[in-house]
XYZ file of C-alpha atoms in Angstrom:
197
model
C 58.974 48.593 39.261
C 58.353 44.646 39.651
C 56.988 44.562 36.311
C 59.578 46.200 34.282
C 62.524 43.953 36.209
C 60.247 40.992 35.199
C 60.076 42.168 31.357
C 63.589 43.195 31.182
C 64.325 39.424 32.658
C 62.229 37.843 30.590
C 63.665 39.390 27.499
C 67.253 38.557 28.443
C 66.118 35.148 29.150
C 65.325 34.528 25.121
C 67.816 32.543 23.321
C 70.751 35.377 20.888
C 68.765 34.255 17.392
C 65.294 36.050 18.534
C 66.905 38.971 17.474
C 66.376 37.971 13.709
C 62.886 37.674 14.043
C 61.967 41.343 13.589
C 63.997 41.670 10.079
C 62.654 38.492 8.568
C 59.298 39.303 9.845
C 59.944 42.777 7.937
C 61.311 41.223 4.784
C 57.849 38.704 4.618
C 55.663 42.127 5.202
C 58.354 43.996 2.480
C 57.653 42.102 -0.210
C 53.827 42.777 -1.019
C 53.717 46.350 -0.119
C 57.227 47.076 -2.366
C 55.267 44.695 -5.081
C 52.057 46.784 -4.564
C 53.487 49.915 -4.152
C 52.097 50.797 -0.946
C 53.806 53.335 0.663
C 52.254 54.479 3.884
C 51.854 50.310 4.949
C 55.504 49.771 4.339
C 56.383 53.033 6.541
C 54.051 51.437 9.492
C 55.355 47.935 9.184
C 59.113 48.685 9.143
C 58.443 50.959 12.243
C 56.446 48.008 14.061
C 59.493 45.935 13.394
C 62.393 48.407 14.395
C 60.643 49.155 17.726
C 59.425 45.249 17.987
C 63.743 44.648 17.072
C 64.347 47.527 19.899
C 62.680 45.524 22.465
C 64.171 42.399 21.589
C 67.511 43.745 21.933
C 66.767 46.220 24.889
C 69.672 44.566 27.231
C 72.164 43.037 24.249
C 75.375 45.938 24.120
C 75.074 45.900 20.588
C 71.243 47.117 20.406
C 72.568 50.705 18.536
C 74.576 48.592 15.815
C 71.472 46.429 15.389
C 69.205 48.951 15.292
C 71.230 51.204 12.591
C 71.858 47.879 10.742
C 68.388 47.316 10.162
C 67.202 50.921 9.512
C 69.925 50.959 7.057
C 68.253 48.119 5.168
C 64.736 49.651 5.522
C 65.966 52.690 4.073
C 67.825 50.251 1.178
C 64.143 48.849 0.823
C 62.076 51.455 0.752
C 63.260 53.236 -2.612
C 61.470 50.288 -4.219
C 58.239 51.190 -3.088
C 58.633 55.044 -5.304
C 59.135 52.976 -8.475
C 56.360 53.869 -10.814
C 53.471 51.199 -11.315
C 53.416 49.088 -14.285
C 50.648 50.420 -16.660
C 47.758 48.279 -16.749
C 46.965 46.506 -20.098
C 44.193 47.981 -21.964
C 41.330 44.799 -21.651
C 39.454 43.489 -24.811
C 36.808 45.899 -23.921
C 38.439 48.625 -23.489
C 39.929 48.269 -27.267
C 37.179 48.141 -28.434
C 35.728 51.044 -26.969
C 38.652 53.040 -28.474
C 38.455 51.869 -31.532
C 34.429 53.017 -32.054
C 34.733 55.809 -29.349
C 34.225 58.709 -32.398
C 31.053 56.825 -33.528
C 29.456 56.546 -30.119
C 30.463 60.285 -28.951
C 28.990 61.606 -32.092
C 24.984 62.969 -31.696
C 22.863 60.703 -33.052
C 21.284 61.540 -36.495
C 17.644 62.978 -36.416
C 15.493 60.329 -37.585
C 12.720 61.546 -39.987
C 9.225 61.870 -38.643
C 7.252 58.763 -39.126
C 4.242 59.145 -42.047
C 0.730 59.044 -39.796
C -0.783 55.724 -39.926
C -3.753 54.659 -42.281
C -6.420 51.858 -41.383
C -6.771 49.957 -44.621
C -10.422 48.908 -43.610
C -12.994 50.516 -41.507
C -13.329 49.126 -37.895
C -17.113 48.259 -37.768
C -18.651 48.602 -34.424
C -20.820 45.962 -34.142
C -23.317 44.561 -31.169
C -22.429 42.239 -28.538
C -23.857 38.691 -28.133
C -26.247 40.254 -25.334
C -27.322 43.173 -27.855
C -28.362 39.928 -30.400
C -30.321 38.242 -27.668
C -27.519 35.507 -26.477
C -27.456 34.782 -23.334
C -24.226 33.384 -22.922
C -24.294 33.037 -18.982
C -26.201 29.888 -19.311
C -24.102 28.471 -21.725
C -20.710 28.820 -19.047
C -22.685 26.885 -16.324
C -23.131 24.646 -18.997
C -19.461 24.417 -19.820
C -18.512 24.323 -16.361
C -21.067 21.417 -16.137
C -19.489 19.757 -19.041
C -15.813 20.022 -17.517
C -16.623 18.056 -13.748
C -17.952 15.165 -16.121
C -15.681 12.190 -17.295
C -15.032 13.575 -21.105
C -12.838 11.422 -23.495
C -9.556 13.636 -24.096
C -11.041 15.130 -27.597
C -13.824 16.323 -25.993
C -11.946 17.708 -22.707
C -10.037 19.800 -25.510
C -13.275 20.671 -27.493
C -14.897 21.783 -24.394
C -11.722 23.767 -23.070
C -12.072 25.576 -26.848
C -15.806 26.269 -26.802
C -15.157 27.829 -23.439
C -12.812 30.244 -24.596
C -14.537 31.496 -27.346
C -17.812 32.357 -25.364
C -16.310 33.744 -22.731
C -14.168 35.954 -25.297
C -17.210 36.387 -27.315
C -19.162 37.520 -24.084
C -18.429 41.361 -24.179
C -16.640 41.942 -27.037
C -18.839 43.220 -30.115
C -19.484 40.872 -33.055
C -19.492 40.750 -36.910
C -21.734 38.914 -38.757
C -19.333 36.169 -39.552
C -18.128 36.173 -35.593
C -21.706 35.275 -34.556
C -21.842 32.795 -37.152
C -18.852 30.986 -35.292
C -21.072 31.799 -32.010
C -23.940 29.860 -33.157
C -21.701 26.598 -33.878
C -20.049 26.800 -30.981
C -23.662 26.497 -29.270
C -24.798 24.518 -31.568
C -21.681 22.159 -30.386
C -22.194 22.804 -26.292
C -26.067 21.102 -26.807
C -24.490 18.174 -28.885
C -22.098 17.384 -26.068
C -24.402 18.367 -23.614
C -26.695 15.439 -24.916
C -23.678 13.453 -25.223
C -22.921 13.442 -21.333
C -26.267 13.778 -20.024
C-alpha cells in the first residue's frame, strides 16, 4: 500500500500545467496518422494518451471534465482519419504502359520459318601440320627460347605473332595456302633464332 500512497503523492506533487502534456503529446502523434490515414495507430495513440491524461489527473476534482474534454476532441479528430486517400498520380511509366498496353497484351505474330542454311563453298578437310611432317613442338621451345632473350620491341611483337600462329596452327587442319603461311613463319623463327644466338 506504500507504493500506491507514494505514486498518488508523487503525482499530486507535479506542477497544474502537466495536465496538458497528454493532449499536445496526442495532437504531435494526430497529425501523421490523420495525414496517413492510419486508423488502428491513431485508435492506440489517443488511448495511450487518455489513460497517460487519467493518471496525470488521478487526484485533480476535475479529472471527469478533463477526461470527457479530451475524448470529445479525439472523437472531433478522428473523423479525419475515414477521409478517402488522395489517388496517387499515374508515374511516367505507368503512362506509358497504358498507352502501348493493347500492343504488348496482344500474342505475338508467328514468325515464318527460317530457309535452311547453304555453305557457299565446300569445307575441305585437310591434314594437320603433324600429318605433313612438322614438328611444331620444337619450334615452341624455340619461341619460348626467343621470348627470355633481350628482343628489340619489333621483334618482341614478331615473336609474340609467330607464337600464335603455331600454336593455332598445331592441331587445327591446314590448306595448302595455310601451310604456306606455316613455312614463313618457320622460315622467320630460324632468322631470329640466328639473330639472338
Amino acid at each position: 500500500m506504500d507504493i500506491f500512497s507514494f505514486i498518488t503523492t508523487s503525482i499530486a506533487s507535479l506542477p497544474q500545467w502537466v495536465c496538458f502534456l497528454p493532449p499536445a503529446l496526442f495532437f504531435v502523434c494526430a497529425v501523421p496518422t490523420v495525414v496517413l490515414r492510419r486508423r488502428r495507430l491513431f485508435r492506440w495513440t489517443a488511448a495511450l494518451c487518455l489513460v497517460f491524461g487519467g493518471l496525470l489527473t488521478y487526484t485533480m476534482q476535475e479529472r471527469y471534465l478533463y477526461l470527457l474534454l479530451f475524448l470529445g476532441l479525439v472523437v472531433l479528430v478522428y473523423p479525419l482519419c475515414l477521409l478517402p486517400k488522395k489517388e496517387r498520380r499515374e508515374s511516367r511509366d505507368e503512362r506509358l504502359y497504358g498507352r502501348f498496353r493493347e500492343e504488348l497484351e496482344e500474342p505475338m505474330p508467328e514468325r515464318k520459318p527460317l530457309p535452311p542454311k547453304v555453305c557457299c563453298f565446300e569445307e575441305t578437310g585437310g591434314e594437320t601440320a603433324e600429318e605433313r611432317g612438322m614438328k611444331l613442338s620444337h619450334v615452341i621451345t624455340l619461341l619460348e627460347k626467343l621470348k627470355k632473350e633481350k628482343l628489340t620491341p619489333a621483334d618482341r611483337l614478331e615473336v609474340e605473332t609467330l607464337s600464335r600462329s603455331v600454336t593455332g596452327a598445331q592441331t587445327r587442319p591446314l590448306t595448302d595456302r595455310q601451310t604456306d603461311d606455316l613455312n614463313d613463319s618457320l622460315s622467320a623463327v630460324l632468322r631470329l633464332v640466328a639473330k639472338y644466338s
